PDB file of C-alpha atoms in Angstrom:
ATOM      1  CA  MET L   1      -8.417   5.718   9.979  1.00 95.00           C
ATOM      2  CA  ARG L   2      -9.367   2.965   8.206  1.00 97.00           C
ATOM      3  CA  LEU L   3      -6.330   1.485   6.838  1.00 98.00           C
ATOM      4  CA  TYR L   4      -5.703  -2.355   4.829  1.00 97.00           C
ATOM      5  CA  ILE L   5      -2.362  -3.753   4.335  1.00 97.00           C
ATOM      6  CA  VAL L   6      -0.583  -5.567   1.336  1.00 94.00           C
ATOM      7  CA  ASP L   7       2.134  -6.801   2.115  1.00 93.00           C
ATOM      8  CA  ASP L   8       3.281 -10.804   1.148  1.00 90.00           C
ATOM      9  CA  ALA L   9       4.935 -10.917   4.806  1.00 92.00           C
ATOM     10  CA  ALA L  10       2.522 -11.662   8.129  1.00 96.00           C
ATOM     11  CA  VAL L  11       5.016 -10.443  10.145  1.00 95.00           C
ATOM     12  CA  MET L  12       5.385  -7.116   8.151  1.00 94.00           C
ATOM     13  CA  ARG L  13       1.796  -6.408   8.392  1.00 96.00           C
ATOM     14  CA  ALA L  14       1.376  -7.026  12.313  1.00 97.00           C
ATOM     15  CA  ALA L  15       4.044  -4.858  13.246  1.00 95.00           C
ATOM     16  CA  ILE L  16       2.516  -2.174  11.036  1.00 97.00           C
ATOM     17  CA  GLY L  17      -0.855  -3.535  12.382  1.00 97.00           C
ATOM     18  CA  HIS L  18       0.862  -3.225  15.731  1.00 97.00           C
ATOM     19  CA  VAL L  19       2.305   0.617  14.895  1.00 97.00           C
ATOM     20  CA  ALA L  20      -0.959   1.719  13.544  1.00 97.00           C
ATOM     21  CA  SER L  21      -3.389   0.468  16.183  1.00 97.00           C
ATOM     22  CA  SER L  22      -1.014   2.390  18.880  1.00 97.00           C
ATOM     23  CA  LEU L  23      -1.730   5.718  17.197  1.00 97.00           C
ATOM     24  CA  GLY L  24      -4.967   4.896  17.251  1.00 97.00           C
ATOM     25  CA  HIS L  25      -5.536   4.438  13.124  1.00 97.00           C
ATOM     26  CA  ALA L  26      -8.301   1.052  12.691  1.00 97.00           C
ATOM     27  CA  VAL L  27      -7.088  -1.727  10.574  1.00 98.00           C
ATOM     28  CA  VAL L  28     -10.000  -2.967   8.973  1.00 98.00           C
ATOM     29  CA  GLY L  29      -9.013  -5.644   6.024  1.00 97.00           C
ATOM     30  CA  GLU L  30      -5.073  -7.341   4.876  1.00 97.00           C
ATOM     31  CA  ALA L  31      -4.757  -9.668   1.939  1.00 95.00           C
ATOM     32  CA  ALA L  32      -1.370 -10.791   1.660  1.00 92.00           C
ATOM     33  CA  SER L  33      -1.315 -10.705  -2.332  1.00 87.00           C
ATOM     34  CA  LEU L  34      -3.640  -7.853  -4.950  1.00 85.00           C
ATOM     35  CA  GLU L  35      -5.191 -10.285  -5.970  1.00 85.00           C
ATOM     36  CA  ASP L  36      -6.634 -10.648  -2.292  1.00 90.00           C
ATOM     37  CA  ALA L  37      -6.660  -7.311  -2.029  1.00 91.00           C
ATOM     38  CA  LEU L  38      -9.010  -6.333  -4.670  1.00 89.00           C
ATOM     39  CA  VAL L  39     -11.197  -9.135  -3.432  1.00 90.00           C
ATOM     40  CA  GLY L  40     -11.335  -7.153  -0.135  1.00 94.00           C
ATOM     41  CA  LEU L  41     -10.940  -4.369  -0.836  1.00 93.00           C
ATOM     42  CA  ALA L  42     -14.790  -4.975  -3.398  1.00 91.00           C
ATOM     43  CA  GLU L  43     -16.671  -5.360   0.257  1.00 92.00           C
ATOM     44  CA  ILE L  44     -14.798  -2.244   2.645  1.00 94.00           C
ATOM     45  CA  ALA L  45     -14.683   1.087   2.372  1.00 94.00           C
ATOM     46  CA  VAL L  46     -10.670   2.086   3.188  1.00 96.00           C
ATOM     47  CA  ASP L  47      -9.039   5.416   4.185  1.00 96.00           C
ATOM     48  CA  ALA L  48      -6.232   4.026   3.160  1.00 96.00           C
ATOM     49  CA  VAL L  49      -3.692   1.211   1.039  1.00 96.00           C
ATOM     50  CA  LEU L  50       0.154   0.657   2.404  1.00 96.00           C
ATOM     51  CA  VAL L  51       0.698  -1.674  -0.268  1.00 93.00           C
ATOM     52  CA  ASP L  52       4.428  -3.396   0.243  1.00 90.00           C
ATOM     53  CA  GLY L  53       6.731  -2.002  -3.252  1.00 85.00           C
ATOM     54  CA  ARG L  54       8.585  -5.501  -3.564  1.00 80.00           C
ATOM     55  CA  LEU L  55       5.524  -7.273  -3.756  1.00 76.00           C
ATOM     56  CA  PRO L  56       6.144 -11.839  -5.310  1.00 61.00           C
ATOM     57  CA  THR L  57       5.751 -12.316  -8.756  1.00 46.00           C
ATOM     58  CA  GLY L  58       2.038 -13.732  -7.795  1.00 49.00           C
ATOM     59  CA  VAL L  59       1.627 -10.047  -8.001  1.00 50.00           C
ATOM     60  CA  ARG L  60       1.756 -10.589 -11.486  1.00 51.00           C
ATOM     61  CA  LYS L  61      -0.299 -12.657 -12.192  1.00 55.00           C
ATOM     62  CA  ALA L  62      -3.088 -11.167 -11.066  1.00 55.00           C
ATOM     63  CA  ILE L  63      -2.304  -8.236 -12.605  1.00 52.00           C
ATOM     64  CA  ARG L  64      -2.099 -10.116 -15.773  1.00 51.00           C
ATOM     65  CA  ARG L  65      -5.126 -11.173 -15.019  1.00 51.00           C
ATOM     66  CA  VAL L  66      -6.707  -8.369 -13.922  1.00 51.00           C
ATOM     67  CA  GLU L  67      -5.445  -6.288 -16.394  1.00 47.00           C
ATOM     68  CA  GLY L  68      -3.269  -7.638 -18.913  1.00 44.00           C
ATOM     69  CA  GLU L  69       0.046  -6.231 -17.970  1.00 43.00           C
ATOM     70  CA  ASN L  70       2.692  -7.378 -16.052  1.00 41.00           C
ATOM     71  CA  SER L  71       4.089  -4.794 -14.132  1.00 63.00           C
ATOM     72  CA  LEU L  72       4.018  -3.282 -10.532  1.00 66.00           C
ATOM     73  CA  ILE L  73       3.091   0.030 -11.449  1.00 71.00           C
ATOM     74  CA  SER L  74       0.370  -1.515 -13.159  1.00 75.00           C
ATOM     75  CA  GLY L  75      -1.000  -3.219 -10.012  1.00 77.00           C
ATOM     76  CA  LEU L  76      -1.534   0.191  -8.320  1.00 80.00           C
ATOM     77  CA  GLN L  77      -3.717   2.005 -11.476  1.00 80.00           C
ATOM     78  CA  VAL L  78      -5.613  -1.128 -10.859  1.00 83.00           C
ATOM     79  CA  LEU L  79      -5.875  -0.244  -6.765  1.00 85.00           C
ATOM     80  CA  CYS L  80      -6.345   3.085  -7.144  1.00 86.00           C
ATOM     81  CA  ARG L  81      -9.354   2.467  -9.005  1.00 85.00           C
ATOM     82  CA  ALA L  82     -10.501  -0.459  -6.820  1.00 87.00           C
ATOM     83  CA  ALA L  83     -10.681   1.545  -4.132  1.00 90.00           C
ATOM     84  CA  PRO L  84     -10.866   5.198  -5.675  1.00 91.00           C
ATOM     85  CA  ASP L  85     -12.053   7.272  -2.602  1.00 92.00           C
ATOM     86  CA  ALA L  86      -8.273   5.503  -0.487  1.00 94.00           C
ATOM     87  CA  ARG L  87      -5.111   6.840  -0.770  1.00 94.00           C
ATOM     88  CA  ILE L  88      -2.219   3.755  -2.320  1.00 94.00           C
ATOM     89  CA  ILE L  89       1.252   4.587   0.184  1.00 95.00           C
ATOM     90  CA  VAL L  90       3.624   2.118  -0.468  1.00 92.00           C
ATOM     91  CA  ILE L  91       6.057   0.308   1.623  1.00 92.00           C
ATOM     92  CA  ALA L  92      10.043   0.613   0.250  1.00 90.00           C
ATOM     93  CA  ALA L  93      13.375   0.666   1.728  1.00 87.00           C
ATOM     94  CA  LEU L  94      15.140   4.342   1.887  1.00 83.00           C
ATOM     95  CA  ASP L  95      17.332   3.774  -0.858  1.00 86.00           C
ATOM     96  CA  GLU L  96      14.494   3.211  -3.242  1.00 85.00           C
ATOM     97  CA  THR L  97      13.933   6.287  -4.567  1.00 87.00           C
ATOM     98  CA  THR L  98      12.973   4.870  -8.097  1.00 86.00           C
ATOM     99  CA  LEU L  99      10.395   2.711  -6.586  1.00 83.00           C
ATOM    100  CA  VAL L 100       9.150   5.319  -4.729  1.00 86.00           C
ATOM    101  CA  ALA L 101       8.609   8.081  -7.738  1.00 87.00           C
ATOM    102  CA  ARG L 102       7.361   5.445 -10.052  1.00 84.00           C
ATOM    103  CA  ALA L 103       4.639   4.337  -7.877  1.00 85.00           C
ATOM    104  CA  CYS L 104       3.628   7.836  -7.738  1.00 87.00           C
ATOM    105  CA  ALA L 105       3.392   8.898 -11.526  1.00 84.00           C
ATOM    106  CA  ALA L 106       0.991   5.218 -10.733  1.00 82.00           C
ATOM    107  CA  GLY L 107      -1.626   6.857  -8.599  1.00 85.00           C
ATOM    108  CA  ALA L 108       1.002   5.721  -5.145  1.00 89.00           C
ATOM    109  CA  ALA L 109       0.274   9.825  -2.724  1.00 92.00           C
ATOM    110  CA  GLY L 110       2.966   8.728  -1.283  1.00 90.00           C
ATOM    111  CA  ALA L 111       5.884   6.154  -0.047  1.00 92.00           C
ATOM    112  CA  LEU L 112       6.070   4.672   3.927  1.00 92.00           C
ATOM    113  CA  LEU L 113       9.910   3.302   4.320  1.00 91.00           C
ATOM    114  CA  ARG L 114      11.264   0.445   6.326  1.00 90.00           C
ATOM    115  CA  PRO L 115      11.802   0.107   8.807  1.00 90.00           C
ATOM    116  CA  VAL L 116       8.269   1.339   9.870  1.00 91.00           C
ATOM    117  CA  SER L 117       8.150   2.970  12.714  1.00 94.00           C
ATOM    118  CA  ARG L 118       6.129   5.319  14.531  1.00 96.00           C
ATOM    119  CA  SER L 119       6.615   8.443  13.380  1.00 96.00           C
ATOM    120  CA  GLY L 120       6.706   7.777   9.760  1.00 94.00           C
ATOM    121  CA  LEU L 121       3.776   5.927   9.421  1.00 96.00           C
ATOM    122  CA  SER L 122       2.292   8.757  11.143  1.00 95.00           C
ATOM    123  CA  ALA L 123       4.295  11.481   8.428  1.00 94.00           C
ATOM    124  CA  ALA L 124       2.805   8.638   5.434  1.00 93.00           C
ATOM    125  CA  LEU L 125      -0.920   8.564   7.054  1.00 94.00           C
ATOM    126  CA  ALA L 126      -0.676  12.758   7.103  1.00 93.00           C
ATOM    127  CA  VAL L 127      -1.028  12.847   3.659  1.00 84.00           C
ATOM    128  CA  VAL L 128      -3.360  10.777   3.035  1.00 81.00           C
ATOM    129  CA  ARG L 129      -5.903  12.889   5.747  1.00 83.00           C
ATOM    130  CA  GLY L 130      -4.226  16.432   4.190  1.00 82.00           C
ATOM    131  CA  ASP L 131      -1.726  18.045   6.986  1.00 75.00           C
ATOM    132  CA  SER L 132       1.910  17.529   5.261  1.00 55.00           C
ATOM    133  CA  THR L 133       2.568  17.354   0.836  1.00 48.00           C
ATOM    134  CA  ASP L 134       6.124  14.648   1.735  1.00 46.00           C
ATOM    135  CA  ALA L 135       4.293  12.214   1.254  1.00 43.00           C
ATOM    136  CA  ASN L 136       8.341  10.677   1.244  1.00 45.00           C
ATOM    137  CA  THR L 137       9.120  10.494   5.057  1.00 41.00           C
TER     138      THR L 137
END
């Protein structure tokens, strides 16, 4: 599966990439911001976009520039339009159930819960493949 990772923390992008590679997936792009992700996704086809549910305020600035809105949910909607053939997976903490629910209502396929593990990433990507209906693993 071809993955694109959006997280402002380089260490998180590297960790997710390592886990994804160990599962046989290819990380074909990554970005530290939504704005960079929109540029990257315009140039490359992906199966899934894994996006940090808590990106910093720079994301809100990029959303305003692209959509005239100021929320992460709007950012997810922008990502869905930028990569219409990809499924969006939100990276969230276990206690961020409201964030995950709002993200899924905005078009995300599900969530990858922190700390990122092989089994967690495998379960989240199973949704992208259509192997499961429960993305919140």
